[in-house]
DNA sequence: GAACGGATTGACT
DNA sequence: GTCAATCCGTTCC
């Protein structure tokens, strides 16, 4: 009852389908990813949490994107593949950042996962951090997400639809209509006027916790 | 073979 | 709120 295996099994059954990632509008996909579940199995240890912050990167026409102007290199290649794969790259030489590849082959759109409220594997996460989790502070920040969930650049190219190492699920956690706010992206001053685009989506922590409490997966005695 | 620079973080006031 | 450390991978010569 409420066993870890049972919950992971449930999250596996409710994976986001292939079609979800083929969406033509990466900004809308970015918004919709708030409330979805990030599940990872790294070093044989499961962790999972609710996504509460994302940013859209709109490929060739977006000056903030690594694929701006059709830039296609070894690093950006995965973004040109079909949606539903992970794009993980190293930032500032230290932080791995997790992106979800969106759209059809040849269209290098992606969504950066910037915030997650963890609910499975808290002990694993605290071991990785070497300290206790601090809410809500530890939930926001793209480098924090990958550290907590054991996601390194080795996860680059992972299949989110059929792979066993990392995936996304719909666990019935949905933001209220007005609860996800849009704003400019972080750390993209180099992108000129594109830095002002409202491609960043944040789900307020208190509001997210309210919705999480309501979801079936989180009811006492579930399973 | 080497320069470049960053989709950040955490410490500090 | 401000600010500097950070260091590898990517890119191009």
XYZ file of C-alpha atoms (C1' of nucleotides) in Angstrom, chain A residues 38-40 42 66 73-81 84-102 109-113 142-160 165-168, chain B residues 7, chain C residues 8-11:
66
model
C 9.759 14.167 -13.705
C 10.833 10.609 -12.893
C 14.454 9.508 -12.896
C 19.893 7.170 -11.651
C 21.656 26.858 -29.040
C 26.751 20.714 -34.233
C 27.552 17.646 -32.202
C 26.031 19.256 -29.164
C 22.806 20.504 -30.747
C 22.195 17.451 -32.914
C 19.746 15.859 -30.487
C 17.459 18.887 -30.728
C 17.007 18.178 -34.438
C 15.701 14.689 -33.721
C 10.485 13.101 -26.756
C 14.201 12.886 -26.085
C 16.351 14.517 -23.415
C 18.864 17.218 -24.309
C 21.332 17.520 -21.436
C 24.315 19.836 -21.682
C 26.902 21.295 -19.342
C 26.564 24.928 -18.317
C 29.297 27.028 -16.701
C 31.490 23.935 -16.802
C 29.707 22.602 -13.726
C 25.935 22.304 -14.043
C 24.064 19.799 -16.201
C 20.833 21.287 -17.550
C 17.892 19.118 -18.606
C 15.812 19.960 -21.658
C 12.925 18.162 -23.307
C 13.170 18.040 -27.104
C 9.933 19.118 -28.788
C 12.695 23.133 -30.286
C 13.240 22.371 -26.598
C 11.950 23.112 -23.101
C 14.344 23.661 -20.210
C 13.200 22.083 -16.938
C 17.823 24.122 -13.373
C 21.197 23.045 -11.978
C 19.531 22.010 -8.725
C 17.017 19.834 -10.581
C 19.690 17.750 -12.305
C 21.821 17.438 -9.194
C 18.914 16.241 -7.076
C 17.693 13.757 -9.665
C 21.121 12.414 -10.612
C 20.856 13.641 -14.198
C 24.238 14.098 -15.837
C 25.237 14.749 -19.438
C 25.232 10.959 -19.828
C 21.451 11.310 -19.978
C 21.745 13.275 -23.200
C 19.627 11.630 -25.886
C 17.597 9.481 -23.481
C 14.202 8.412 -24.824
C 11.502 9.883 -22.581
C 16.276 6.083 -16.968
C 14.220 9.256 -17.162
C 10.660 10.067 -18.219
C 7.731 12.417 -17.712
C 19.785 28.496 -20.408
C 34.826 21.733 -18.560
C 32.905 20.978 -23.296
C 32.235 23.094 -27.504
C 33.853 25.178 -31.249
